[in-house]
Amino acid sequence: MGLSFVLQFIRFKMGRSVSQIYQLLIVLQFICYSTEVEYEFLMEDGTFYNECKDLPGALSMEDFLDMTNLNRTLVEEGIQVSGNMTSVWYGVDYSDRIQMTGSVQYFDRGTWVPTILNMLVSDLCKVLYDDKQLWYKSWSSHIVNRREIEKECLMPGTVFIFETYTANFRFGSGIYLKPGRYSIRLQYKAFDKFNIMRPNDICYEIRGEFFKI
Ligand SMILES: *[C@@H]1O[C@H](CO)[C@@H](O)[C@H](O)[C@H]1NC(C)=O
Ligand SMILES: *[C@@H]1O[C@H](CO)[C@@H](O)[C@H](O)[C@H]1NC(C)=O
């Protein structure tokens, strides 16, 4: 499964710029060794989504997804999810390319330091419901109105309706993750048809710890 994802990724990347090939190599490094140890990410209590304090211009979760109708309850096996959420990401257009980056930081003696865990998805709308993606099992596979909203991607007004399910954040890693606090930063940027980034980029962070299963 990992390999076919990689091949697909390469095919997609062919003909693109060299810098993107380098980014691909970082992703490859992460995926090729990704079945050795299984980890689970446990969120810290309190706020789910933290602002990116070093990026004051970036919008936060409130300007991205409205979760007022989303019910999340902490249960022993993870987080029980039900209800719906709505995109409030105003200012993006159907013809935009949505890029997502994920990066993991480690809390070391009072400061957040980068790790080698990084991910770049240059065209998120193409793979939002792809069953080979990290977020499929814990997120997009539980959207019951997928057929109706698939084409909308993350356009403002899109309502994602979830079945009741328990999300846990388990994944395999060949990279040893030392114990301690981690912060997963997710950024979403929209590029118009001239490949100019729109000013409404989103950034939020999820804090927690990785536990070996
Ligand atoms: C979203 O959830 C709210 C609150 O439970 C409900 O009233 C509303 O009908 C739901 N919307 C859709 C489209 O299911
Ligand atoms: C949220 O989920 C919990 C656990 O299943 C349930 O007890 C509670 O009634 C739900 N709340 C709403 C508003 O649906």
PDB file of C-alpha atoms and ligand atoms in Angstrom:
ATOM      1  CA  MET A   1       0.000   0.000   0.000  1.00  0.00           C
ATOM      2  CA  GLY A   2       2.830   2.365   0.950  1.00  0.00           C
ATOM      3  CA  LEU A   3       4.675   1.600  -2.264  1.00  0.00           C
ATOM      4  CA  SER A   4       1.733   2.148  -4.567  1.00  0.00           C
ATOM      5  CA  PHE A   5       1.164   5.480  -2.907  1.00  0.00           C
ATOM      6  CA  VAL A   6       4.792   6.372  -3.555  1.00  0.00           C
ATOM      7  CA  LEU A   7       4.584   5.337  -7.218  1.00  0.00           C
ATOM      8  CA  GLN A   8       1.448   7.334  -7.672  1.00  0.00           C
ATOM      9  CA  PHE A   9       3.161  10.268  -6.063  1.00  0.00           C
ATOM     10  CA  ILE A  10       6.158   9.949  -8.405  1.00  0.00           C
ATOM     11  CA  ARG A  11       3.929   9.829 -11.457  1.00  0.00           C
ATOM     12  CA  PHE A  12       2.158  12.903 -10.218  1.00  0.00           C
ATOM     13  CA  LYS A  13       5.433  14.694  -9.554  1.00  0.00           C
ATOM     14  CA  MET A  14       7.130  13.900 -12.859  1.00  0.00           C
ATOM     15  CA  GLY A  15       7.778  16.980 -14.878  1.00  0.00           C
ATOM     16  CA  ARG A  16       7.574  19.276 -11.916  1.00  0.00           C
ATOM     17  CA  SER A  17      10.362  21.408 -10.539  1.00  0.00           C
ATOM     18  CA  VAL A  18      13.489  20.052  -8.867  1.00  0.00           C
ATOM     19  CA  SER A  19      12.617  21.534  -5.496  1.00  0.00           C
ATOM     20  CA  GLN A  20       9.435  19.497  -5.484  1.00  0.00           C
ATOM     21  CA  ILE A  21      11.446  16.380  -6.225  1.00  0.00           C
ATOM     22  CA  TYR A  22      13.487  17.067  -3.108  1.00  0.00           C
ATOM     23  CA  GLN A  23      10.316  17.389  -1.106  1.00  0.00           C
ATOM     24  CA  LEU A  24       9.225  14.091  -2.576  1.00  0.00           C
ATOM     25  CA  LEU A  25      12.416  12.474  -1.291  1.00  0.00           C
ATOM     26  CA  ILE A  26      11.610  13.635   2.233  1.00  0.00           C
ATOM     27  CA  VAL A  27       8.178  12.053   1.926  1.00  0.00           C
ATOM     28  CA  LEU A  28       9.701   8.849   0.502  1.00  0.00           C
ATOM     29  CA  GLN A  29      12.080   8.619   3.403  1.00  0.00           C
ATOM     30  CA  PHE A  30       9.151   8.738   5.755  1.00  0.00           C
ATOM     31  CA  ILE A  31       6.991   6.235   3.892  1.00  0.00           C
ATOM     32  CA  CYS A  32       9.458   3.520   2.873  1.00  0.00           C
ATOM     33  CA  TYR A  33      10.278   2.659   6.459  1.00  0.00           C
ATOM     34  CA  SER A  34       6.813   3.229   7.730  1.00  0.00           C
ATOM     35  CA  THR A  35       5.803  -0.190   9.001  1.00  0.00           C
ATOM     36  CA  GLU A  36       8.320  -1.041  11.707  1.00  0.00           C
ATOM     37  CA  VAL A  37       6.892   0.307  14.943  1.00  0.00           C
ATOM     38  CA  GLU A  38       3.317   1.329  15.524  1.00  0.00           C
ATOM     39  CA  TYR A  39       2.661   4.544  17.405  1.00  0.00           C
ATOM     40  CA  GLU A  40      -0.453   6.189  18.649  1.00  0.00           C
ATOM     41  CA  PHE A  41      -0.796   9.940  19.036  1.00  0.00           C
ATOM     42  CA  LEU A  42      -2.624  11.049  22.155  1.00  0.00           C
ATOM     43  CA  MET A  43      -3.787  14.646  22.249  1.00  0.00           C
ATOM     44  CA  GLU A  44      -3.144  16.854  25.233  1.00  0.00           C
ATOM     45  CA  ASP A  45      -6.173  17.813  27.266  1.00  0.00           C
ATOM     46  CA  GLY A  46      -7.757  21.174  26.678  1.00  0.00           C
ATOM     47  CA  THR A  47      -7.815  22.887  23.311  1.00  0.00           C
ATOM     48  CA  PHE A  48      -7.783  20.685  20.243  1.00  0.00           C
ATOM     49  CA  TYR A  49      -6.353  23.301  17.910  1.00  0.00           C
ATOM     50  CA  ASN A  50      -3.713  25.833  18.869  1.00  0.00           C
ATOM     51  CA  GLU A  51      -2.762  28.910  16.870  1.00  0.00           C
ATOM     52  CA  CYS A  52       0.627  29.124  15.169  1.00  0.00           C
ATOM     53  CA  LYS A  53       2.017  31.929  17.318  1.00  0.00           C
ATOM     54  CA  ASP A  54       5.043  32.551  15.110  1.00  0.00           C
ATOM     55  CA  LEU A  55       2.799  33.141  12.069  1.00  0.00           C
ATOM     56  CA  PRO A  56       0.528  36.010  13.165  1.00  0.00           C
ATOM     57  CA  GLY A  57      -0.766  36.522   9.604  1.00  0.00           C
ATOM     58  CA  ALA A  58      -2.146  32.991   9.281  1.00  0.00           C
ATOM     59  CA  LEU A  59      -5.803  32.280   9.956  1.00  0.00           C
ATOM     60  CA  SER A  60      -6.712  29.685  12.588  1.00  0.00           C
ATOM     61  CA  MET A  61      -9.175  26.809  12.764  1.00  0.00           C
ATOM     62  CA  GLU A  62     -12.131  29.163  13.399  1.00  0.00           C
ATOM     63  CA  ASP A  63     -11.633  30.622   9.921  1.00  0.00           C
ATOM     64  CA  PHE A  64     -11.366  27.181   8.334  1.00  0.00           C
ATOM     65  CA  LEU A  65     -13.943  24.737   9.700  1.00  0.00           C
ATOM     66  CA  ASP A  66     -16.960  25.431  11.876  1.00  0.00           C
ATOM     67  CA  MET A  67     -17.176  22.551  14.343  1.00  0.00           C
ATOM     68  CA  THR A  68     -20.124  23.783  16.410  1.00  0.00           C
ATOM     69  CA  ASN A  69     -22.185  20.779  15.287  1.00  0.00           C
ATOM     70  CA  LEU A  70     -19.406  18.266  15.718  1.00  0.00           C
ATOM     71  CA  ASN A  71     -19.650  16.099  18.818  1.00  0.00           C
ATOM     72  CA  ARG A  72     -16.327  14.796  20.110  1.00  0.00           C
ATOM     73  CA  THR A  73     -16.096  12.699  23.245  1.00  0.00           C
ATOM     74  CA  LEU A  74     -12.951  11.222  24.705  1.00  0.00           C
ATOM     75  CA  VAL A  75     -13.414   7.449  25.114  1.00  0.00           C
ATOM     76  CA  GLU A  76     -10.947   4.724  26.031  1.00  0.00           C
ATOM     77  CA  GLU A  77     -10.234   3.699  22.422  1.00  0.00           C
ATOM     78  CA  GLY A  78      -9.828   7.248  21.131  1.00  0.00           C
ATOM     79  CA  ILE A  79     -12.201  10.075  20.319  1.00  0.00           C
ATOM     80  CA  GLN A  80     -15.803   9.341  19.484  1.00  0.00           C
ATOM     81  CA  VAL A  81     -16.961  11.579  16.670  1.00  0.00           C
ATOM     82  CA  SER A  82     -20.460  12.333  15.361  1.00  0.00           C
ATOM     83  CA  GLY A  83     -22.352  15.217  13.801  1.00  0.00           C
ATOM     84  CA  ASN A  84     -21.213  17.547  11.074  1.00  0.00           C
ATOM     85  CA  MET A  85     -18.861  20.397  10.287  1.00  0.00           C
ATOM     86  CA  THR A  86     -18.900  23.159   7.712  1.00  0.00           C
ATOM     87  CA  SER A  87     -16.143  24.834   5.758  1.00  0.00           C
ATOM     88  CA  VAL A  88     -15.937  28.569   6.475  1.00  0.00           C
ATOM     89  CA  TRP A  89     -12.770  29.068   4.460  1.00  0.00           C
ATOM     90  CA  TYR A  90     -13.983  32.129   2.565  1.00  0.00           C
ATOM     91  CA  GLY A  91     -11.949  33.489  -0.302  1.00  0.00           C
ATOM     92  CA  VAL A  92     -10.976  30.215  -1.976  1.00  0.00           C
ATOM     93  CA  ASP A  93     -12.202  29.368  -5.439  1.00  0.00           C
ATOM     94  CA  TYR A  94     -13.081  26.114  -7.227  1.00  0.00           C
ATOM     95  CA  SER A  95     -10.159  26.500  -9.604  1.00  0.00           C
ATOM     96  CA  ASP A  96      -7.637  26.897  -6.761  1.00  0.00           C
ATOM     97  CA  ARG A  97      -5.038  24.322  -5.909  1.00  0.00           C
ATOM     98  CA  ILE A  98      -5.039  23.578  -2.176  1.00  0.00           C
ATOM     99  CA  GLN A  99      -1.688  22.657  -0.695  1.00  0.00           C
ATOM    100  CA  MET A 100      -1.319  21.039   2.700  1.00  0.00           C
ATOM    101  CA  THR A 101       1.865  20.709   4.697  1.00  0.00           C
ATOM    102  CA  GLY A 102       2.284  18.802   7.919  1.00  0.00           C
ATOM    103  CA  SER A 103       5.293  19.093  10.171  1.00  0.00           C
ATOM    104  CA  VAL A 104       6.061  17.662  13.571  1.00  0.00           C
ATOM    105  CA  GLN A 105       7.970  19.579  16.246  1.00  0.00           C
ATOM    106  CA  TYR A 106       9.405  18.279  19.488  1.00  0.00           C
ATOM    107  CA  PHE A 107       9.463  20.188  22.781  1.00  0.00           C
ATOM    108  CA  ASP A 108      13.063  20.215  23.913  1.00  0.00           C
ATOM    109  CA  ARG A 109      14.193  22.164  26.997  1.00  0.00           C
ATOM    110  CA  GLY A 110      11.602  24.882  26.612  1.00  0.00           C
ATOM    111  CA  THR A 111      11.547  25.339  22.826  1.00  0.00           C
ATOM    112  CA  TRP A 112       9.864  23.658  19.881  1.00  0.00           C
ATOM    113  CA  VAL A 113      12.434  22.126  17.558  1.00  0.00           C
ATOM    114  CA  PRO A 114      11.784  20.671  14.079  1.00  0.00           C
ATOM    115  CA  THR A 115      11.936  16.920  13.423  1.00  0.00           C
ATOM    116  CA  ILE A 116      12.350  14.998  10.171  1.00  0.00           C
ATOM    117  CA  LEU A 117       8.627  14.162  10.147  1.00  0.00           C
ATOM    118  CA  ASN A 118       7.281  16.372   7.376  1.00  0.00           C
ATOM    119  CA  MET A 119       4.664  15.928   4.730  1.00  0.00           C
ATOM    120  CA  LEU A 120       3.723  17.893   1.629  1.00  0.00           C
ATOM    121  CA  VAL A 121       0.491  17.347  -0.274  1.00  0.00           C
ATOM    122  CA  SER A 122       0.606  19.712  -3.197  1.00  0.00           C
ATOM    123  CA  ASP A 123      -2.946  19.086  -4.475  1.00  0.00           C
ATOM    124  CA  LEU A 124      -5.071  18.093  -1.495  1.00  0.00           C
ATOM    125  CA  CYS A 125      -8.395  18.070  -3.362  1.00  0.00           C
ATOM    126  CA  LYS A 126      -7.173  15.213  -5.574  1.00  0.00           C
ATOM    127  CA  VAL A 127      -6.530  12.942  -2.581  1.00  0.00           C
ATOM    128  CA  LEU A 128      -8.939  14.066   0.145  1.00  0.00           C
ATOM    129  CA  TYR A 129     -10.896  10.779  -0.180  1.00  0.00           C
ATOM    130  CA  ASP A 130      -8.017   8.581  -1.332  1.00  0.00           C
ATOM    131  CA  ASP A 131      -7.896   5.408   0.762  1.00  0.00           C
ATOM    132  CA  LYS A 132      -4.092   5.364   0.756  1.00  0.00           C
ATOM    133  CA  GLN A 133      -3.806   8.630   2.663  1.00  0.00           C
ATOM    134  CA  LEU A 134      -2.993   9.004   6.338  1.00  0.00           C
ATOM    135  CA  TRP A 135      -6.251  10.830   7.080  1.00  0.00           C
ATOM    136  CA  TYR A 136      -8.551   8.375   5.289  1.00  0.00           C
ATOM    137  CA  LYS A 137      -9.019   5.856   8.113  1.00  0.00           C
ATOM    138  CA  SER A 138      -9.415   8.390  10.895  1.00  0.00           C
ATOM    139  CA  TRP A 139     -11.335  11.024   8.943  1.00  0.00           C
ATOM    140  CA  SER A 140     -12.553  10.989   5.343  1.00  0.00           C
ATOM    141  CA  SER A 141     -13.771   7.363   5.245  1.00  0.00           C
ATOM    142  CA  HIS A 142     -16.440   8.294   7.827  1.00  0.00           C
ATOM    143  CA  ILE A 143     -18.034  11.087   5.808  1.00  0.00           C
ATOM    144  CA  VAL A 144     -21.454   9.750   4.826  1.00  0.00           C
ATOM    145  CA  ASN A 145     -22.321  12.389   2.232  1.00  0.00           C
ATOM    146  CA  ARG A 146     -19.060  11.978   0.354  1.00  0.00           C
ATOM    147  CA  ARG A 147     -20.765  11.474  -3.033  1.00  0.00           C
ATOM    148  CA  GLU A 148     -22.571  14.796  -2.783  1.00  0.00           C
ATOM    149  CA  ILE A 149     -19.644  16.895  -1.580  1.00  0.00           C
ATOM    150  CA  GLU A 150     -16.598  15.253  -3.168  1.00  0.00           C
ATOM    151  CA  LYS A 151     -16.351  17.863  -5.919  1.00  0.00           C
ATOM    152  CA  GLU A 152     -16.622  20.748  -3.444  1.00  0.00           C
ATOM    153  CA  CYS A 153     -13.394  19.764  -1.693  1.00  0.00           C
ATOM    154  CA  LEU A 154     -13.022  22.423   1.024  1.00  0.00           C
ATOM    155  CA  MET A 155     -14.991  25.204  -0.628  1.00  0.00           C
ATOM    156  CA  PRO A 156     -16.825  27.477   1.835  1.00  0.00           C
ATOM    157  CA  GLY A 157     -20.287  26.160   2.737  1.00  0.00           C
ATOM    158  CA  THR A 158     -19.414  22.490   2.265  1.00  0.00           C
ATOM    159  CA  VAL A 159     -20.992  20.403   5.061  1.00  0.00           C
ATOM    160  CA  PHE A 160     -19.193  17.209   6.069  1.00  0.00           C
ATOM    161  CA  ILE A 161     -21.596  14.749   7.742  1.00  0.00           C
ATOM    162  CA  PHE A 162     -19.962  12.028   9.851  1.00  0.00           C
ATOM    163  CA  GLU A 163     -21.227   8.661  10.937  1.00  0.00           C
ATOM    164  CA  THR A 164     -20.652   7.957  14.629  1.00  0.00           C
ATOM    165  CA  TYR A 165     -17.191   6.439  14.891  1.00  0.00           C
ATOM    166  CA  THR A 166     -14.168   6.268  17.141  1.00  0.00           C
ATOM    167  CA  ALA A 167     -11.047   7.900  15.766  1.00  0.00           C
ATOM    168  CA  ASN A 168      -7.639   6.833  16.914  1.00  0.00           C
ATOM    169  CA  PHE A 169      -4.432   8.119  15.500  1.00  0.00           C
ATOM    170  CA  ARG A 170      -2.277   5.065  14.902  1.00  0.00           C
ATOM    171  CA  PHE A 171       0.471   4.861  12.343  1.00  0.00           C
ATOM    172  CA  GLY A 172       3.650   2.926  11.664  1.00  0.00           C
ATOM    173  CA  SER A 173       7.047   4.588  11.789  1.00  0.00           C
ATOM    174  CA  GLY A 174      10.584   3.400  11.210  1.00  0.00           C
ATOM    175  CA  ILE A 175      11.762   6.562  12.876  1.00  0.00           C
ATOM    176  CA  TYR A 176      12.266   6.296  16.604  1.00  0.00           C
ATOM    177  CA  LEU A 177      10.128   8.854  18.405  1.00  0.00           C
ATOM    178  CA  LYS A 178      11.527   9.719  21.807  1.00  0.00           C
ATOM    179  CA  PRO A 179       9.056  10.292  24.612  1.00  0.00           C
ATOM    180  CA  GLY A 180       7.907  13.835  25.281  1.00  0.00           C
ATOM    181  CA  ARG A 181       5.631  16.564  23.967  1.00  0.00           C
ATOM    182  CA  TYR A 182       5.087  16.950  20.251  1.00  0.00           C
ATOM    183  CA  SER A 183       3.251  19.497  18.166  1.00  0.00           C
ATOM    184  CA  ILE A 184       1.797  18.636  14.768  1.00  0.00           C
ATOM    185  CA  ARG A 185       1.472  21.730  12.619  1.00  0.00           C
ATOM    186  CA  LEU A 186      -0.917  21.675   9.662  1.00  0.00           C
ATOM    187  CA  GLN A 187      -0.980  24.430   7.067  1.00  0.00           C
ATOM    188  CA  TYR A 188      -3.382  24.895   4.168  1.00  0.00           C
ATOM    189  CA  LYS A 189      -2.648  27.311   1.343  1.00  0.00           C
ATOM    190  CA  ALA A 190      -4.769  28.109  -1.703  1.00  0.00           C
ATOM    191  CA  PHE A 191      -3.115  29.018  -5.002  1.00  0.00           C
ATOM    192  CA  ASP A 192      -5.092  30.685  -7.755  1.00  0.00           C
ATOM    193  CA  LYS A 193      -4.871  29.732 -11.433  1.00  0.00           C
ATOM    194  CA  PHE A 194      -1.756  31.898 -11.824  1.00  0.00           C
ATOM    195  CA  ASN A 195      -0.185  29.941  -8.942  1.00  0.00           C
ATOM    196  CA  ILE A 196      -0.307  33.019  -6.686  1.00  0.00           C
ATOM    197  CA  MET A 197      -0.932  32.168  -3.043  1.00  0.00           C
ATOM    198  CA  ARG A 198      -4.089  33.647  -1.591  1.00  0.00           C
ATOM    199  CA  PRO A 199      -3.705  35.623   1.659  1.00  0.00           C
ATOM    200  CA  ASN A 200      -6.116  33.403   3.634  1.00  0.00           C
ATOM    201  CA  ASP A 201      -3.694  30.619   4.544  1.00  0.00           C
ATOM    202  CA  ILE A 202      -4.598  28.485   7.554  1.00  0.00           C
ATOM    203  CA  CYS A 203      -2.282  27.213  10.272  1.00  0.00           C
ATOM    204  CA  TYR A 204      -3.033  25.259  13.432  1.00  0.00           C
ATOM    205  CA  GLU A 205      -1.217  22.928  15.772  1.00  0.00           C
ATOM    206  CA  ILE A 206      -2.269  19.819  17.636  1.00  0.00           C
ATOM    207  CA  ARG A 207      -0.215  18.969  20.725  1.00  0.00           C
ATOM    208  CA  GLY A 208       0.263  15.598  22.326  1.00  0.00           C
ATOM    209  CA  GLU A 209       2.496  12.593  22.810  1.00  0.00           C
ATOM    210  CA  PHE A 210       3.354   9.541  20.737  1.00  0.00           C
ATOM    211  CA  PHE A 211       3.041   6.183  22.461  1.00  0.00           C
ATOM    212  CA  LYS A 212       4.417   2.911  21.172  1.00  0.00           C
ATOM    213  CA  ILE A 213       1.653   0.297  20.893  1.00  0.00           C
TER     214      ILE A 213
HETATM  215  C1  LIG B   1     -25.651  19.354  11.577  1.00  0.00           C
HETATM  216  O1  LIG B   1     -25.827  19.173  12.969  1.00  0.00           O
HETATM  217  C2  LIG B   1     -26.857  19.951  13.533  1.00  0.00           C
HETATM  218  C3  LIG B   1     -26.820  19.744  15.039  1.00  0.00           C
HETATM  219  O2  LIG B   1     -26.859  18.385  15.395  1.00  0.00           O
HETATM  220  C4  LIG B   1     -28.182  19.566  12.915  1.00  0.00           C
HETATM  221  O3  LIG B   1     -29.197  20.385  13.436  1.00  0.00           O
HETATM  222  C5  LIG B   1     -28.099  19.756  11.410  1.00  0.00           C
HETATM  223  O4  LIG B   1     -29.292  19.288  10.805  1.00  0.00           O
HETATM  224  C6  LIG B   1     -26.933  18.978  10.853  1.00  0.00           C
HETATM  225  N1  LIG B   1     -26.793  19.278   9.427  1.00  0.00           N
HETATM  226  C7  LIG B   1     -26.790  18.344   8.491  1.00  0.00           C
HETATM  227  C8  LIG B   1     -26.696  18.830   7.083  1.00  0.00           C
HETATM  228  O5  LIG B   1     -26.861  17.163   8.770  1.00  0.00           O
HETATM  229  C1  LIG B   2     -22.170  13.384  22.093  1.00  0.00           C
HETATM  230  O1  LIG B   2     -21.714  12.042  22.223  1.00  0.00           O
HETATM  231  C2  LIG B   2     -21.875  11.526  23.518  1.00  0.00           C
HETATM  232  C3  LIG B   2     -21.246  10.146  23.549  1.00  0.00           C
HETATM  233  O2  LIG B   2     -21.785   9.314  22.585  1.00  0.00           O
HETATM  234  C4  LIG B   2     -23.357  11.495  23.884  1.00  0.00           C
HETATM  235  O3  LIG B   2     -23.490  11.039  25.203  1.00  0.00           O
HETATM  236  C5  LIG B   2     -23.928  12.912  23.763  1.00  0.00           C
HETATM  237  O4  LIG B   2     -25.306  12.857  23.978  1.00  0.00           O
HETATM  238  C6  LIG B   2     -23.650  13.481  22.393  1.00  0.00           C
HETATM  239  N1  LIG B   2     -24.090  14.869  22.375  1.00  0.00           N
HETATM  240  C7  LIG B   2     -24.782  15.377  21.379  1.00  0.00           C
HETATM  241  C8  LIG B   2     -25.092  16.834  21.478  1.00  0.00           C
HETATM  242  O5  LIG B   2     -25.100  14.724  20.390  1.00  0.00           O
END
